[in-house]
Amino acid sequence: MTPADAAGSQEKDRHLHVRLNDERSSIYDLITEYLQASGKAPDWFWRTAGHLEGNDADNLEELLSSAFEAGAFIAHDHPEDLEFRWVTEEECEKERRREERGEEQRDAKGKERSSLSHYA
């Protein structure tokens, strides 16, 4: 196997990560904006998403279609809010661990703040 073969096979093993550029942005707000712009009922969508049972095929298809359309809407109307990255499984695992550590650190800071506010 040549280095070119190895690089080519590594390219095949990549998958796409789509993230919001701004940590303060909310995917829920962008999807709600899409639903409103397309004349769909955001409250129905979110209520159905929260209560969806695996055997409710009609609602599942509608939710998946709407989510797919919302993704296209966001990519078209808000490209500046999105970051696209092709990653390997190894890069994906590193990113997941980094995000988990970040959540743990945020939780610890929140607990620290709440315990300090107890004394304020």
mmCIF file of N, CA and C in Angstrom:
data_model
loop_
_atom_site.group_PDB
_atom_site.id
_atom_site.type_symbol
_atom_site.label_atom_id
_atom_site.label_comp_id
_atom_site.label_asym_id
_atom_site.label_seq_id
_atom_site.Cartn_x
_atom_site.Cartn_y
_atom_site.Cartn_z
ATOM 1 N N MET A 1 0.854 -1.182 0.000
ATOM 2 C CA MET A 1 0.000 0.000 0.000
ATOM 3 C C MET A 1 0.893 1.236 0.000
ATOM 4 N N THR A 2 0.653 2.133 -0.927
ATOM 5 C CA THR A 2 1.438 3.363 -1.027
ATOM 6 C C THR A 2 0.818 4.435 -0.139
ATOM 7 N N PRO A 3 1.590 5.491 0.170
ATOM 8 C CA PRO A 3 1.011 6.589 0.950
ATOM 9 C C PRO A 3 -0.226 7.196 0.285
ATOM 10 N N ALA A 4 -0.237 7.243 -1.045
ATOM 11 C CA ALA A 4 -1.400 7.786 -1.760
ATOM 12 C C ALA A 4 -2.625 6.901 -1.540
ATOM 13 N N ASP A 5 -2.413 5.559 -1.527
ATOM 14 C CA ASP A 5 -3.513 4.629 -1.266
ATOM 15 C C ASP A 5 -4.061 4.830 0.145
ATOM 16 N N ALA A 6 -3.162 5.004 1.096
ATOM 17 C CA ALA A 6 -3.577 5.205 2.489
ATOM 18 C C ALA A 6 -4.372 6.497 2.635
ATOM 19 N N ALA A 7 -3.923 7.564 1.986
ATOM 20 C CA ALA A 7 -4.632 8.845 2.055
ATOM 21 C C ALA A 7 -6.006 8.718 1.407
ATOM 22 N N GLY A 8 -6.077 7.992 0.285
ATOM 23 C CA GLY A 8 -7.362 7.804 -0.393
ATOM 24 C C GLY A 8 -8.341 7.013 0.439
ATOM 25 N N SER A 9 -7.862 5.963 1.122
ATOM 26 C CA SER A 9 -8.769 5.176 1.954
ATOM 27 C C SER A 9 -9.200 5.965 3.178
ATOM 28 N N GLN A 10 -8.310 6.846 3.690
ATOM 29 C CA GLN A 10 -8.678 7.668 4.835
ATOM 30 C C GLN A 10 -9.770 8.659 4.436
ATOM 31 N N GLU A 11 -9.707 9.196 3.219
ATOM 32 C CA GLU A 11 -10.736 10.115 2.744
ATOM 33 C C GLU A 11 -12.092 9.419 2.691
ATOM 34 N N LYS A 12 -12.114 8.140 2.301
ATOM 35 C CA LYS A 12 -13.356 7.385 2.222
ATOM 36 C C LYS A 12 -13.949 7.150 3.614
ATOM 37 N N ASP A 13 -13.102 7.113 4.630
ATOM 38 C CA ASP A 13 -13.553 6.805 5.983
ATOM 39 C C ASP A 13 -14.024 8.033 6.756
ATOM 40 N N ARG A 14 -14.114 9.139 6.106
ATOM 41 C CA ARG A 14 -14.545 10.375 6.786
ATOM 42 C C ARG A 14 -16.064 10.502 6.732
ATOM 43 N N HIS A 15 -16.605 11.190 7.716
ATOM 44 C CA HIS A 15 -18.026 11.518 7.724
ATOM 45 C C HIS A 15 -18.179 12.983 8.092
ATOM 46 N N LEU A 16 -19.350 13.520 7.837
ATOM 47 C CA LEU A 16 -19.581 14.957 7.962
ATOM 48 C C LEU A 16 -20.087 15.316 9.355
ATOM 49 N N HIS A 17 -19.496 16.356 9.926
ATOM 50 C CA HIS A 17 -19.998 16.996 11.143
ATOM 51 C C HIS A 17 -20.461 18.390 10.761
ATOM 52 N N VAL A 18 -21.653 18.741 11.164
ATOM 53 C CA VAL A 18 -22.185 20.081 10.957
ATOM 54 C C VAL A 18 -22.435 20.664 12.334
ATOM 55 N N ARG A 19 -21.830 21.791 12.598
ATOM 56 C CA ARG A 19 -21.937 22.437 13.907
ATOM 57 C C ARG A 19 -22.322 23.894 13.713
ATOM 58 N N LEU A 20 -22.907 24.464 14.747
ATOM 59 C CA LEU A 20 -23.158 25.897 14.754
ATOM 60 C C LEU A 20 -21.864 26.605 15.126
ATOM 61 N N ASN A 21 -21.547 27.679 14.427
ATOM 62 C CA ASN A 21 -20.320 28.427 14.709
ATOM 63 C C ASN A 21 -20.332 29.080 16.081
ATOM 64 N N ASP A 22 -21.477 29.580 16.487
ATOM 65 C CA ASP A 22 -21.597 30.327 17.735
ATOM 66 C C ASP A 22 -22.222 29.428 18.794
ATOM 67 N N GLU A 23 -21.516 29.222 19.899
ATOM 68 C CA GLU A 23 -22.025 28.355 20.962
ATOM 69 C C GLU A 23 -23.309 28.885 21.574
ATOM 70 N N ARG A 24 -23.549 30.195 21.430
ATOM 71 C CA ARG A 24 -24.765 30.788 21.987
ATOM 72 C C ARG A 24 -25.962 30.606 21.064
ATOM 73 N N SER A 25 -25.722 30.203 19.812
ATOM 74 C CA SER A 25 -26.815 29.960 18.875
ATOM 75 C C SER A 25 -27.541 28.677 19.272
ATOM 76 N N SER A 26 -28.792 28.609 18.879
ATOM 77 C CA SER A 26 -29.594 27.437 19.196
ATOM 78 C C SER A 26 -30.160 26.833 17.919
ATOM 79 N N ILE A 27 -29.902 25.557 17.726
ATOM 80 C CA ILE A 27 -30.454 24.862 16.567
ATOM 81 C C ILE A 27 -31.970 24.870 16.643
ATOM 82 N N TYR A 28 -32.517 24.866 17.861
ATOM 83 C CA TYR A 28 -33.971 24.887 18.036
ATOM 84 C C TYR A 28 -34.562 26.183 17.483
ATOM 85 N N ASP A 29 -33.895 27.305 17.718
ATOM 86 C CA ASP A 29 -34.374 28.588 17.196
ATOM 87 C C ASP A 29 -34.349 28.606 15.670
ATOM 88 N N LEU A 30 -33.278 28.064 15.082
ATOM 89 C CA LEU A 30 -33.172 28.049 13.620
ATOM 90 C C LEU A 30 -34.226 27.137 13.000
ATOM 91 N N ILE A 31 -34.475 25.983 13.621
ATOM 92 C CA ILE A 31 -35.510 25.078 13.095
ATOM 93 C C ILE A 31 -36.882 25.713 13.247
ATOM 94 N N THR A 32 -37.128 26.366 14.383
ATOM 95 C CA THR A 32 -38.405 27.053 14.584
ATOM 96 C C THR A 32 -38.589 28.152 13.537
ATOM 97 N N GLU A 33 -37.524 28.887 13.247
ATOM 98 C CA GLU A 33 -37.590 29.926 12.211
ATOM 99 C C GLU A 33 -37.968 29.314 10.873
ATOM 100 N N TYR A 34 -37.344 28.170 10.539
ATOM 101 C CA TYR A 34 -37.675 27.490 9.285
ATOM 102 C C TYR A 34 -39.156 27.074 9.277
ATOM 103 N N LEU A 35 -39.612 26.469 10.363
ATOM 104 C CA LEU A 35 -40.996 25.990 10.419
ATOM 105 C C LEU A 35 -41.974 27.143 10.232
ATOM 106 N N GLN A 36 -41.701 28.263 10.865
ATOM 107 C CA GLN A 36 -42.570 29.429 10.721
ATOM 108 C C GLN A 36 -42.541 29.954 9.285
ATOM 109 N N ALA A 37 -41.348 30.024 8.689
ATOM 110 C CA ALA A 37 -41.209 30.537 7.322
ATOM 111 C C ALA A 37 -41.896 29.619 6.307
ATOM 112 N N SER A 38 -41.950 28.327 6.609
ATOM 113 C CA SER A 38 -42.552 27.392 5.655
ATOM 114 C C SER A 38 -44.039 27.171 5.915
ATOM 115 N N GLY A 39 -44.576 27.873 6.917
ATOM 116 C CA GLY A 39 -46.005 27.750 7.202
ATOM 117 C C GLY A 39 -46.365 26.519 7.998
ATOM 118 N N LYS A 40 -45.367 25.876 8.594
ATOM 119 C CA LYS A 40 -45.628 24.698 9.427
ATOM 120 C C LYS A 40 -45.778 25.139 10.876
ATOM 121 N N ALA A 41 -46.388 24.318 11.668
ATOM 122 C CA ALA A 41 -46.662 24.672 13.056
ATOM 123 C C ALA A 41 -45.513 24.215 13.967
ATOM 124 N N PRO A 42 -44.675 25.144 14.447
ATOM 125 C CA PRO A 42 -43.564 24.760 15.320
ATOM 126 C C PRO A 42 -44.021 24.041 16.587
ATOM 127 N N ASP A 43 -45.153 24.470 17.161
ATOM 128 C CA ASP A 43 -45.599 23.825 18.392
ATOM 129 C C ASP A 43 -45.943 22.359 18.154
ATOM 130 N N TRP A 44 -46.598 22.057 17.007
ATOM 131 C CA TRP A 44 -46.893 20.664 16.673
ATOM 132 C C TRP A 44 -45.594 19.877 16.510
ATOM 133 N N PHE A 45 -44.651 20.463 15.777
ATOM 134 C CA PHE A 45 -43.382 19.783 15.512
ATOM 135 C C PHE A 45 -42.674 19.424 16.815
ATOM 136 N N TRP A 46 -42.501 20.401 17.701
ATOM 137 C CA TRP A 46 -41.759 20.154 18.939
ATOM 138 C C TRP A 46 -42.523 19.231 19.882
ATOM 139 N N ARG A 47 -43.864 19.371 19.927
ATOM 140 C CA ARG A 47 -44.662 18.476 20.765
ATOM 141 C C ARG A 47 -44.560 17.045 20.262
ATOM 142 N N THR A 48 -44.657 16.865 18.944
ATOM 143 C CA THR A 48 -44.573 15.538 18.345
ATOM 144 C C THR A 48 -43.180 14.949 18.539
ATOM 145 N N ALA A 49 -42.156 15.771 18.359
ATOM 146 C CA ALA A 49 -40.781 15.285 18.555
ATOM 147 C C ALA A 49 -40.577 14.814 19.988
ATOM 148 N N GLY A 50 -41.189 15.491 20.947
ATOM 149 C CA GLY A 50 -41.035 15.125 22.350
ATOM 150 C C GLY A 50 -41.797 13.885 22.747
ATOM 151 N N HIS A 51 -42.857 13.543 22.001
ATOM 152 C CA HIS A 51 -43.712 12.422 22.373
ATOM 153 C C HIS A 51 -43.697 11.291 21.355
ATOM 154 N N LEU A 52 -42.815 11.347 20.382
ATOM 155 C CA LEU A 52 -42.834 10.385 19.286
ATOM 156 C C LEU A 52 -42.547 8.974 19.766
ATOM 157 N N GLU A 53 -43.387 8.076 19.379
ATOM 158 C CA GLU A 53 -43.182 6.660 19.638
ATOM 159 C C GLU A 53 -42.610 6.035 18.375
ATOM 160 N N GLY A 54 -41.803 5.010 18.536
ATOM 161 C CA GLY A 54 -41.147 4.373 17.399
ATOM 162 C C GLY A 54 -42.097 3.787 16.383
ATOM 163 N N ASN A 55 -43.340 3.506 16.762
ATOM 164 C CA ASN A 55 -44.267 2.873 15.829
ATOM 165 C C ASN A 55 -45.176 3.876 15.113
ATOM 166 N N ASP A 56 -44.948 5.154 15.301
ATOM 167 C CA ASP A 56 -45.766 6.181 14.673
ATOM 168 C C ASP A 56 -45.104 6.631 13.367
ATOM 169 N N ALA A 57 -45.215 5.805 12.342
ATOM 170 C CA ALA A 57 -44.472 6.006 11.091
ATOM 171 C C ALA A 57 -44.843 7.301 10.374
ATOM 172 N N ASP A 58 -46.115 7.678 10.372
ATOM 173 C CA ASP A 58 -46.513 8.901 9.658
ATOM 174 C C ASP A 58 -45.875 10.128 10.282
ATOM 175 N N ASN A 59 -45.934 10.235 11.597
ATOM 176 C CA ASN A 59 -45.322 11.379 12.262
ATOM 177 C C ASN A 59 -43.802 11.351 12.128
ATOM 178 N N LEU A 60 -43.204 10.173 12.198
ATOM 179 C CA LEU A 60 -41.758 10.062 12.051
ATOM 180 C C LEU A 60 -41.325 10.560 10.676
ATOM 181 N N GLU A 61 -42.046 10.160 9.634
ATOM 182 C CA GLU A 61 -41.697 10.598 8.286
ATOM 183 C C GLU A 61 -41.831 12.109 8.159
ATOM 184 N N GLU A 62 -42.903 12.688 8.714
ATOM 185 C CA GLU A 62 -43.106 14.136 8.660
ATOM 186 C C GLU A 62 -42.004 14.867 9.423
ATOM 187 N N LEU A 63 -41.640 14.356 10.599
ATOM 188 C CA LEU A 63 -40.577 14.993 11.386
ATOM 189 C C LEU A 63 -39.244 14.934 10.664
ATOM 190 N N LEU A 64 -38.913 13.770 10.114
ATOM 191 C CA LEU A 64 -37.640 13.635 9.407
ATOM 192 C C LEU A 64 -37.607 14.518 8.166
ATOM 193 N N SER A 65 -38.698 14.572 7.430
ATOM 194 C CA SER A 65 -38.757 15.432 6.252
ATOM 195 C C SER A 65 -38.590 16.893 6.646
ATOM 196 N N SER A 66 -39.296 17.300 7.699
ATOM 197 C CA SER A 66 -39.193 18.687 8.152
ATOM 198 C C SER A 66 -37.791 19.002 8.646
ATOM 199 N N ALA A 67 -37.187 18.069 9.370
ATOM 200 C CA ALA A 67 -35.826 18.296 9.860
ATOM 201 C C ALA A 67 -34.847 18.411 8.694
ATOM 202 N N PHE A 68 -35.021 17.575 7.674
ATOM 203 C CA PHE A 68 -34.159 17.638 6.495
ATOM 204 C C PHE A 68 -34.338 18.966 5.777
ATOM 205 N N GLU A 69 -35.584 19.387 5.612
ATOM 206 C CA GLU A 69 -35.863 20.669 4.974
ATOM 207 C C GLU A 69 -35.301 21.812 5.811
ATOM 208 N N ALA A 70 -35.408 21.702 7.128
ATOM 209 C CA ALA A 70 -34.873 22.740 8.013
ATOM 210 C C ALA A 70 -33.361 22.843 7.847
ATOM 211 N N GLY A 71 -32.695 21.715 7.724
ATOM 212 C CA GLY A 71 -31.247 21.730 7.515
ATOM 213 C C GLY A 71 -30.876 22.446 6.230
ATOM 214 N N ALA A 72 -31.619 22.169 5.168
ATOM 215 C CA ALA A 72 -31.370 22.848 3.884
ATOM 216 C C ALA A 72 -31.654 24.341 4.010
ATOM 217 N N PHE A 73 -32.725 24.703 4.706
ATOM 218 C CA PHE A 73 -33.077 26.109 4.921
ATOM 219 C C PHE A 73 -31.962 26.830 5.670
ATOM 220 N N ILE A 74 -31.495 26.221 6.747
ATOM 221 C CA ILE A 74 -30.443 26.838 7.563
ATOM 222 C C ILE A 74 -29.171 27.007 6.733
ATOM 223 N N ALA A 75 -28.801 25.970 5.987
ATOM 224 C CA ALA A 75 -27.591 26.048 5.161
ATOM 225 C C ALA A 75 -27.723 27.126 4.095
ATOM 226 N N HIS A 76 -28.931 27.348 3.590
ATOM 227 C CA HIS A 76 -29.144 28.352 2.544
ATOM 228 C C HIS A 76 -29.271 29.757 3.126
ATOM 229 N N ASP A 77 -30.090 29.902 4.175
ATOM 230 C CA ASP A 77 -30.378 31.242 4.713
ATOM 231 C C ASP A 77 -29.427 31.684 5.819
ATOM 232 N N HIS A 78 -28.705 30.747 6.420
ATOM 233 C CA HIS A 78 -27.791 31.084 7.520
ATOM 234 C C HIS A 78 -26.438 30.376 7.369
ATOM 235 N N PRO A 79 -25.815 30.454 6.193
ATOM 236 C CA PRO A 79 -24.552 29.724 6.009
ATOM 237 C C PRO A 79 -23.457 30.198 6.965
ATOM 238 N N GLU A 80 -23.533 31.465 7.375
ATOM 239 C CA GLU A 80 -22.510 31.996 8.280
ATOM 240 C C GLU A 80 -22.590 31.362 9.670
ATOM 241 N N ASP A 81 -23.724 30.736 9.990
ATOM 242 C CA ASP A 81 -23.909 30.129 11.308
ATOM 243 C C ASP A 81 -23.405 28.695 11.378
ATOM 244 N N LEU A 82 -23.034 28.130 10.237
ATOM 245 C CA LEU A 82 -22.689 26.714 10.195
ATOM 246 C C LEU A 82 -21.213 26.480 9.890
ATOM 247 N N GLU A 83 -20.717 25.390 10.433
ATOM 248 C CA GLU A 83 -19.355 24.928 10.159
ATOM 249 C C GLU A 83 -19.460 23.478 9.687
ATOM 250 N N PHE A 84 -18.871 23.189 8.544
ATOM 251 C CA PHE A 84 -18.879 21.842 7.980
ATOM 252 C C PHE A 84 -17.481 21.263 8.077
ATOM 253 N N ARG A 85 -17.369 20.070 8.649
ATOM 254 C CA ARG A 85 -16.058 19.423 8.774
ATOM 255 C C ARG A 85 -16.180 17.946 8.449
ATOM 256 N N TRP A 86 -15.296 17.462 7.567
ATOM 257 C CA TRP A 86 -15.199 16.030 7.297
ATOM 258 C C TRP A 86 -14.167 15.461 8.262
ATOM 259 N N VAL A 87 -14.567 14.480 9.056
ATOM 260 C CA VAL A 87 -13.691 13.951 10.099
ATOM 261 C C VAL A 87 -13.590 12.434 10.006
ATOM 262 N N THR A 88 -12.475 11.923 10.519
ATOM 263 C CA THR A 88 -12.300 10.478 10.644
ATOM 264 C C THR A 88 -12.946 10.031 11.948
ATOM 265 N N GLU A 89 -13.048 8.727 12.150
ATOM 266 C CA GLU A 89 -13.594 8.210 13.410
ATOM 267 C C GLU A 89 -12.736 8.660 14.591
ATOM 268 N N GLU A 90 -11.418 8.682 14.398
ATOM 269 C CA GLU A 90 -10.505 9.102 15.469
ATOM 270 C C GLU A 90 -10.736 10.578 15.831
ATOM 271 N N GLU A 91 -10.850 11.429 14.822
ATOM 272 C CA GLU A 91 -11.116 12.850 15.070
ATOM 273 C C GLU A 91 -12.480 13.041 15.735
ATOM 274 N N CYS A 92 -13.438 12.239 15.317
ATOM 275 C CA CYS A 92 -14.779 12.300 15.888
ATOM 276 C C CYS A 92 -14.735 11.942 17.372
ATOM 277 N N GLU A 93 -14.022 10.894 17.711
ATOM 278 C CA GLU A 93 -13.906 10.464 19.105
ATOM 279 C C GLU A 93 -13.201 11.524 19.947
ATOM 280 N N LYS A 94 -12.140 12.130 19.422
ATOM 281 C CA LYS A 94 -11.446 13.199 20.147
ATOM 282 C C LYS A 94 -12.378 14.376 20.392
ATOM 283 N N GLU A 95 -13.150 14.744 19.383
ATOM 284 C CA GLU A 95 -14.089 15.861 19.510
ATOM 285 C C GLU A 95 -15.152 15.550 20.564
ATOM 286 N N ARG A 96 -15.666 14.314 20.544
ATOM 287 C CA ARG A 96 -16.679 13.923 21.520
ATOM 288 C C ARG A 96 -16.129 14.005 22.939
ATOM 289 N N ARG A 97 -14.906 13.520 23.142
ATOM 290 C CA ARG A 97 -14.293 13.576 24.484
ATOM 291 C C ARG A 97 -14.066 15.022 24.907
ATOM 292 N N ARG A 98 -13.642 15.863 23.980
ATOM 293 C CA ARG A 98 -13.410 17.283 24.277
ATOM 294 C C ARG A 98 -14.728 17.958 24.681
ATOM 295 N N GLU A 99 -15.800 17.646 23.969
ATOM 296 C CA GLU A 99 -17.111 18.211 24.303
ATOM 297 C C GLU A 99 -17.582 17.726 25.668
ATOM 298 N N GLU A 100 -17.346 16.450 25.965
ATOM 299 C CA GLU A 100 -17.745 15.917 27.267
ATOM 300 C C GLU A 100 -16.977 16.610 28.386
ATOM 301 N N ARG A 101 -15.688 16.823 28.196
ATOM 302 C CA ARG A 101 -14.891 17.533 29.209
ATOM 303 C C ARG A 101 -15.386 18.953 29.380
ATOM 304 N N GLY A 102 -15.760 19.599 28.277
ATOM 305 C CA GLY A 102 -16.284 20.957 28.337
ATOM 306 C C GLY A 102 -17.583 21.019 29.119
ATOM 307 N N GLU A 103 -18.450 20.028 28.924
ATOM 308 C CA GLU A 103 -19.708 19.982 29.665
ATOM 309 C C GLU A 103 -19.447 19.762 31.144
ATOM 310 N N GLU A 104 -18.488 18.892 31.451
ATOM 311 C CA GLU A 104 -18.146 18.643 32.853
ATOM 312 C C GLU A 104 -17.601 19.909 33.496
ATOM 313 N N GLN A 105 -16.770 20.650 32.758
ATOM 314 C CA GLN A 105 -16.205 21.891 33.299
ATOM 315 C C GLN A 105 -17.302 22.933 33.503
ATOM 316 N N ARG A 106 -18.252 23.038 32.542
ATOM 317 C CA ARG A 106 -19.362 23.981 32.693
ATOM 318 C C ARG A 106 -20.225 23.603 33.889
ATOM 319 N N ASP A 107 -20.473 22.301 34.069
ATOM 320 C CA ASP A 107 -21.266 21.849 35.213
ATOM 321 C C ASP A 107 -20.571 22.185 36.516
ATOM 322 N N ALA A 108 -19.247 21.968 36.557
ATOM 323 C CA ALA A 108 -18.485 22.255 37.774
ATOM 324 C C ALA A 108 -18.515 23.752 38.071
ATOM 325 N N LYS A 109 -18.370 24.593 37.045
ATOM 326 C CA LYS A 109 -18.422 26.047 37.248
ATOM 327 C C LYS A 109 -19.797 26.471 37.740
ATOM 328 N N GLY A 110 -20.824 25.860 37.186
ATOM 329 C CA GLY A 110 -22.186 26.191 37.611
ATOM 330 C C GLY A 110 -22.413 25.813 39.056
ATOM 331 N N LYS A 111 -21.906 24.646 39.465
ATOM 332 C CA LYS A 111 -22.045 24.225 40.857
ATOM 333 C C LYS A 111 -21.260 25.157 41.766
ATOM 334 N N GLU A 112 -20.060 25.557 41.302
ATOM 335 C CA GLU A 112 -19.233 26.461 42.099
ATOM 336 C C GLU A 112 -19.961 27.791 42.278
ATOM 337 N N ARG A 113 -20.530 28.319 41.192
ATOM 338 C CA ARG A 113 -21.259 29.590 41.278
ATOM 339 C C ARG A 113 -22.460 29.465 42.206
ATOM 340 N N SER A 114 -23.186 28.355 42.092
ATOM 341 C CA SER A 114 -24.378 28.218 42.922
ATOM 342 C C SER A 114 -24.002 28.069 44.391
ATOM 343 N N SER A 115 -22.877 27.412 44.672
ATOM 344 C CA SER A 115 -22.485 27.290 46.063
ATOM 345 C C SER A 115 -21.969 28.622 46.608
ATOM 346 N N LEU A 116 -21.324 29.418 45.748
ATOM 347 C CA LEU A 116 -20.874 30.730 46.176
ATOM 348 C C LEU A 116 -22.046 31.663 46.384
ATOM 349 N N SER A 117 -23.065 31.560 45.539
ATOM 350 C CA SER A 117 -24.218 32.445 45.691
ATOM 351 C C SER A 117 -24.970 32.131 46.983
ATOM 352 N N HIS A 118 -24.812 30.917 47.469
ATOM 353 C CA HIS A 118 -25.446 30.539 48.731
ATOM 354 C C HIS A 118 -24.929 31.431 49.878
ATOM 355 N N TYR A 119 -23.674 31.832 49.778
ATOM 356 C CA TYR A 119 -23.063 32.619 50.830
ATOM 357 C C TYR A 119 -23.231 34.122 50.599
ATOM 358 N N ALA A 120 -23.704 34.525 49.433
ATOM 359 C CA ALA A 120 -23.844 35.945 49.115
ATOM 360 C C ALA A 120 -25.008 36.588 49.834
#
